[in-house]
Short mmCIF file of C-alpha atoms in Angstrom, two decimals:
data_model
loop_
_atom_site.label_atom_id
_atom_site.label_comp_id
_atom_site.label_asym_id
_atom_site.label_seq_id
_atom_site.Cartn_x
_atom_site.Cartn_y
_atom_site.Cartn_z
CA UNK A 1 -2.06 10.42 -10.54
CA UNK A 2 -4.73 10.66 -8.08
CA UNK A 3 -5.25 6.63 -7.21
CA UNK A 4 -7.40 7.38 -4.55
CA UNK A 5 -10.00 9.57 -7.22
CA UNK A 6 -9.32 7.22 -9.73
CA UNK A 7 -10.98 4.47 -7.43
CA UNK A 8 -13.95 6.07 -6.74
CA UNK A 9 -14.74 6.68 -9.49
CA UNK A 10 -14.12 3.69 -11.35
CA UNK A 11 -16.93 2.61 -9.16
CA UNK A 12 -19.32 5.10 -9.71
CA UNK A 13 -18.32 7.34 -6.76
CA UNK A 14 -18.23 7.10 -3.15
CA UNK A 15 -22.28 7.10 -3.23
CA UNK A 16 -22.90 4.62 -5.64
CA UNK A 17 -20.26 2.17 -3.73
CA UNK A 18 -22.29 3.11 -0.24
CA UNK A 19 -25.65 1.83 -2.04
CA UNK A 20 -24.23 -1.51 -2.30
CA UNK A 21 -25.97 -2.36 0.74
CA UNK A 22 -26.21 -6.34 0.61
CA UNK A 23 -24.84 -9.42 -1.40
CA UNK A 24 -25.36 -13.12 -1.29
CA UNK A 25 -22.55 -15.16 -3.32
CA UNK A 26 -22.36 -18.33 -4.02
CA UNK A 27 -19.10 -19.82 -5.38
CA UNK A 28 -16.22 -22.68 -5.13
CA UNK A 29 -13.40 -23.01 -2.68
CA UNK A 30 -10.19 -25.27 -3.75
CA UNK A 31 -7.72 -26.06 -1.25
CA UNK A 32 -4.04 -27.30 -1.88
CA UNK A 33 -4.99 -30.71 -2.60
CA UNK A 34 -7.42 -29.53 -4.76
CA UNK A 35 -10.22 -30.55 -2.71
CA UNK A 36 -13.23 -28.05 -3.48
CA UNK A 37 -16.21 -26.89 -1.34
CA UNK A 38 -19.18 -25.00 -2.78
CA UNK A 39 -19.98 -22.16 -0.29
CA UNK A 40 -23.28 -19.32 0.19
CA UNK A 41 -21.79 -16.07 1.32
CA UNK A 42 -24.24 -12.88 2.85
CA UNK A 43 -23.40 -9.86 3.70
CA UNK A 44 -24.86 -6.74 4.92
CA UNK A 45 -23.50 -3.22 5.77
CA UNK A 46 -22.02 -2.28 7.74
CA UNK A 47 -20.08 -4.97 9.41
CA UNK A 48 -22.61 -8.20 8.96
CA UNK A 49 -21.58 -11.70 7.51
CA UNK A 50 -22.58 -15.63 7.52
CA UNK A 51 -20.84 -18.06 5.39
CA UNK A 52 -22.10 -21.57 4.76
CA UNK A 53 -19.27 -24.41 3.64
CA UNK A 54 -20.39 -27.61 2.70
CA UNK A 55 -17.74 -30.09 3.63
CA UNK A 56 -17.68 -33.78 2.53
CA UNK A 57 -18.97 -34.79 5.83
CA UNK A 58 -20.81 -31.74 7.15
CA UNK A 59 -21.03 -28.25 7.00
CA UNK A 60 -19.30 -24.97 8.49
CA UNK A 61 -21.37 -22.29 9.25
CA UNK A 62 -19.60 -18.91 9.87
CA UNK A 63 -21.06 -15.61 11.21
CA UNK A 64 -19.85 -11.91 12.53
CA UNK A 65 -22.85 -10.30 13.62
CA UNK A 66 -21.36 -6.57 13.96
CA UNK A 67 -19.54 -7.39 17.16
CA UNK A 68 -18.95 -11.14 17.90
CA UNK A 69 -17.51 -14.30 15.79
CA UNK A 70 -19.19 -17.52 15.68
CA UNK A 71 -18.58 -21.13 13.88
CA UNK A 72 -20.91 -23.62 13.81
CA UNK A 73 -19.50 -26.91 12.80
CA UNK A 74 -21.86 -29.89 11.51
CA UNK A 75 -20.52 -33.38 11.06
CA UNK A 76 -21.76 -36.89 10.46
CA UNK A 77 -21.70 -38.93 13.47
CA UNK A 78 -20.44 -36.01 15.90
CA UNK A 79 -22.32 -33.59 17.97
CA UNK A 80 -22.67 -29.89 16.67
CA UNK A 81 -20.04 -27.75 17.90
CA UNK A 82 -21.14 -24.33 18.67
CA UNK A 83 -18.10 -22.18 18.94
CA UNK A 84 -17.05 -17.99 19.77
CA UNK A 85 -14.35 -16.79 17.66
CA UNK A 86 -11.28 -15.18 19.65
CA UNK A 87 -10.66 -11.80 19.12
CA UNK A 88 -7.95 -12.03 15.69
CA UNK A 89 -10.20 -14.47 14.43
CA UNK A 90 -12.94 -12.15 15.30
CA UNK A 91 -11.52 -9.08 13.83
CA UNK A 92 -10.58 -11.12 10.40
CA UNK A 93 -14.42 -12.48 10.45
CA UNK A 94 -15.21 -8.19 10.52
CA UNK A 95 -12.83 -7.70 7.81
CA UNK A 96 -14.02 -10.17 5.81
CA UNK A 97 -17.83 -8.67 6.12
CA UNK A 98 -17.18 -5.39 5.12
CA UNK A 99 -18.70 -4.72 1.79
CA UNK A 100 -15.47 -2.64 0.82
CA UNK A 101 -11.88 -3.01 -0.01
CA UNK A 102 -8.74 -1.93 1.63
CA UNK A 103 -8.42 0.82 -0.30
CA UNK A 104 -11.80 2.51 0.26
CA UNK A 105 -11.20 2.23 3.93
CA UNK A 106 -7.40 4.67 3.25
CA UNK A 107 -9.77 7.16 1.58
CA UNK A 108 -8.92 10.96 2.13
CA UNK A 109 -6.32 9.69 4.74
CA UNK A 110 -2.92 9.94 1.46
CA UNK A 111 -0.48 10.18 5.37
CA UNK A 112 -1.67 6.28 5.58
CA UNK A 113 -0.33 5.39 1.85
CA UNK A 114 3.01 5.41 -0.09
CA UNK A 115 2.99 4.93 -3.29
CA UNK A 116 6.78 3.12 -4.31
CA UNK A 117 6.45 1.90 -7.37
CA UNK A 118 5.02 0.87 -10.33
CA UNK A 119 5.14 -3.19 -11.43
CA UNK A 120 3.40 -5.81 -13.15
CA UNK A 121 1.16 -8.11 -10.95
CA UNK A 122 0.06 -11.30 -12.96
CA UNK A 123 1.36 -9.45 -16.86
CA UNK A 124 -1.00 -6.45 -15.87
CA UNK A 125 0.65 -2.83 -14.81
CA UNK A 126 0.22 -2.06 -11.25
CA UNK A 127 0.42 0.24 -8.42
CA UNK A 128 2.36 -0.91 -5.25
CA UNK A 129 1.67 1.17 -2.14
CA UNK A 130 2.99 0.75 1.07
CA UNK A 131 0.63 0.92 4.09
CA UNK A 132 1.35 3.09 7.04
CA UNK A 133 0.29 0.84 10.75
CA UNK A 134 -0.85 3.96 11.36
CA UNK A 135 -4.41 2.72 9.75
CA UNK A 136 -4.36 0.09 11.83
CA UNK A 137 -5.83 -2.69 8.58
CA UNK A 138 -5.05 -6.49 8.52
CA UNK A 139 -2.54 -5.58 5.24
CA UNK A 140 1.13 -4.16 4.92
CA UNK A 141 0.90 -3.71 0.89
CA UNK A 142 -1.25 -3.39 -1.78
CA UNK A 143 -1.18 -3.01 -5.93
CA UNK A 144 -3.78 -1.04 -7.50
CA UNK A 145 -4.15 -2.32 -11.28
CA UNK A 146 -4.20 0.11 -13.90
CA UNK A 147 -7.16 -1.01 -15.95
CA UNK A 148 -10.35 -0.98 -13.62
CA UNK A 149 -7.98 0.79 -10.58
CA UNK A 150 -9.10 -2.07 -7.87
CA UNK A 151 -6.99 -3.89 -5.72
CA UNK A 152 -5.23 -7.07 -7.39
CA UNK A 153 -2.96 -8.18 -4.87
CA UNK A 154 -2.47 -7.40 -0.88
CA UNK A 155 0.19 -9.07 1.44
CA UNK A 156 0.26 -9.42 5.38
CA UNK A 157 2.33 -11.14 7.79
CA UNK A 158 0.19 -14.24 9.25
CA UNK A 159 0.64 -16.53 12.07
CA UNK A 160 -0.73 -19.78 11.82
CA UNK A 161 -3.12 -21.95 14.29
CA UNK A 162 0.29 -23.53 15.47
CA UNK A 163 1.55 -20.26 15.72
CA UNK A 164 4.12 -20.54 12.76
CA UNK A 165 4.34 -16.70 11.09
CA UNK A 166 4.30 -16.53 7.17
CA UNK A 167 3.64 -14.33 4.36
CA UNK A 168 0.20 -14.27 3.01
CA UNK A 169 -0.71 -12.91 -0.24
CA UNK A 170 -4.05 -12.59 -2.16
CA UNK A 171 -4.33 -11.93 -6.31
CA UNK A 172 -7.91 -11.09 -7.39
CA UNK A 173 -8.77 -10.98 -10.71
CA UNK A 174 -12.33 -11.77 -13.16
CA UNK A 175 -13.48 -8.69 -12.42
CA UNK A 176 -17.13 -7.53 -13.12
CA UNK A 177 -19.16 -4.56 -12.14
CA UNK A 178 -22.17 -5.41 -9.82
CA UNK A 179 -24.41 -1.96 -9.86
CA UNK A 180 -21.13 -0.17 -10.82
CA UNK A 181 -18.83 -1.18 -8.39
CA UNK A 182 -16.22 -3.44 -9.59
CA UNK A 183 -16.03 -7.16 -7.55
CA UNK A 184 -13.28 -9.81 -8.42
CA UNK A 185 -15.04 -12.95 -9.01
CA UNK A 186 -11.33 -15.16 -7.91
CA UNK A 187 -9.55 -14.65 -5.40
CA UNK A 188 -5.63 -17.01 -5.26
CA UNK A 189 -4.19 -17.44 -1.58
CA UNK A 190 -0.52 -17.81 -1.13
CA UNK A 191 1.42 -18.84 2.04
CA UNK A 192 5.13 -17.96 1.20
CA UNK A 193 4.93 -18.23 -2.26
CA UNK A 194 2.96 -21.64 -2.24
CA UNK A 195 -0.91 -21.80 -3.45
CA UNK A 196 -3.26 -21.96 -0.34
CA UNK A 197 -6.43 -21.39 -1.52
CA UNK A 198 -8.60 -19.90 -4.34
CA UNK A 199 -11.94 -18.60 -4.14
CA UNK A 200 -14.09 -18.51 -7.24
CA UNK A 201 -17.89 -16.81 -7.28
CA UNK A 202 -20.18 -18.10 -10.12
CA UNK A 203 -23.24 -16.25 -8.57
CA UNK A 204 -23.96 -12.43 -7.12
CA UNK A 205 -26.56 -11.06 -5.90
CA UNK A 206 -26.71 -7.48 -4.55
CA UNK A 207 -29.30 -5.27 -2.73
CA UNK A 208 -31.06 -8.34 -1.48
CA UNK A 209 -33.09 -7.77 1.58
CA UNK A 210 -31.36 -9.56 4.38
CA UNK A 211 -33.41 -9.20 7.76
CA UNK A 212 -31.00 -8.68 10.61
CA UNK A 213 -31.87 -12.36 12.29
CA UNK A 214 -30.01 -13.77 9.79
CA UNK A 215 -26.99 -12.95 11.45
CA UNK A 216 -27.26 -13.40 14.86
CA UNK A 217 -25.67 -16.28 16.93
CA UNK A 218 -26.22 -19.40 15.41
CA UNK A 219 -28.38 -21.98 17.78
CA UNK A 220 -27.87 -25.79 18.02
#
């Protein structure tokens, strides 16, 4: 089978995907604790993001304007800390704002993709392909479902602020087609096998006009 084929055109081909050109998202964030943080989420093609967090005592404000990180953090009874993002944390912001999956960015490049076997992620048949560091992407693996052909699951290797490495995975699932192109509305984070994170979006909008300004560095 032809995964590659099958992906485009599960979202309405490789044009329809490229006329996604903007979506807002607003959605839920639950930590480990089970603490949870409502968040607003832009983004703009090609490579343009800003992400709001509202925290229990402030807010985070994230943003990759096409180049450059930044993080502006807001909290009661402390001065507003204006911050650049170093270069990983940088190149994970540009990740993150790309309107696109992994797999649309190993398009017509099969050299950069193994495909080893075929498994169940989370009861549902699956596609696990191996990913050549060749294509130089944030992810080792990832499983390709069999029902809407999207990504459900990637893995990397991860080093955290302390500088401790460990396995990260991600399982996306809720999926629903936004103009055609299918968008998991939760997203589970695992460090080593343990929950991290989920991500849940209870709101899209897409082809929103976003003026440019939006995403530039934040000011004080």
């Amino acid at each position: 089978m032809d995964l590659q084929r099958a992906y485009l055109e599960a979202n309405g081909g490789l044009a329809n995907m490229q006329a996604l050109s903007s979506l807002i998202l607003d959605g839920v964030m639950t930590n480990a604790e089970g603490e949870a943080y409502e968040f607003k989420l832009y983004k703009k093609r090609p490579d343009l993001m800003r992400m709001q967090i509202d925290l229990p005592q402030g807010s985070q404000l994230t943003v990759f304007d096409g180049r450059r990180g930044f993080e502006l953090l807001s909290r009661r009874g402390e001065a507003t800390r204006l911050v650049e993002l170093d270069v990983d944390a940088s190149e994970k912001a540009k990740f993150e704002a790309g309107m696109d999956g992994i797999f649309y960015h190993l398009r017509g490049r099969s050299e950069w993709l193994e495909v080893v076997s075929e498994v169940e992620i989370e009861g549902k048949p699956a596609f696990e392909i191996v990913i050549s560091e060749a294509a130089d992407l944030p992810y080792e693996r990832l499983w390709i479902g069999t029902e809407h052909f999207q990504e459900v699951k990637l893995r990397r290797k991860a080093s955290s602020e302390a500088g401790r490495e460990y396995l990260e995975e991600i399982y996306f699932s809720d999926f629903e087609q936004i103009r055609g192109v299918w968008l998991a509305k939760t997203a589970r984070f695992e460090r080593d096998g343990n929950f991290f994170q989920s991500v849940c979006i209870n709101k899209v909008r897409a082809n929103v006009g976003l003026f440019d300004s939006l995403f530039e560095k934040p000011k004080i």
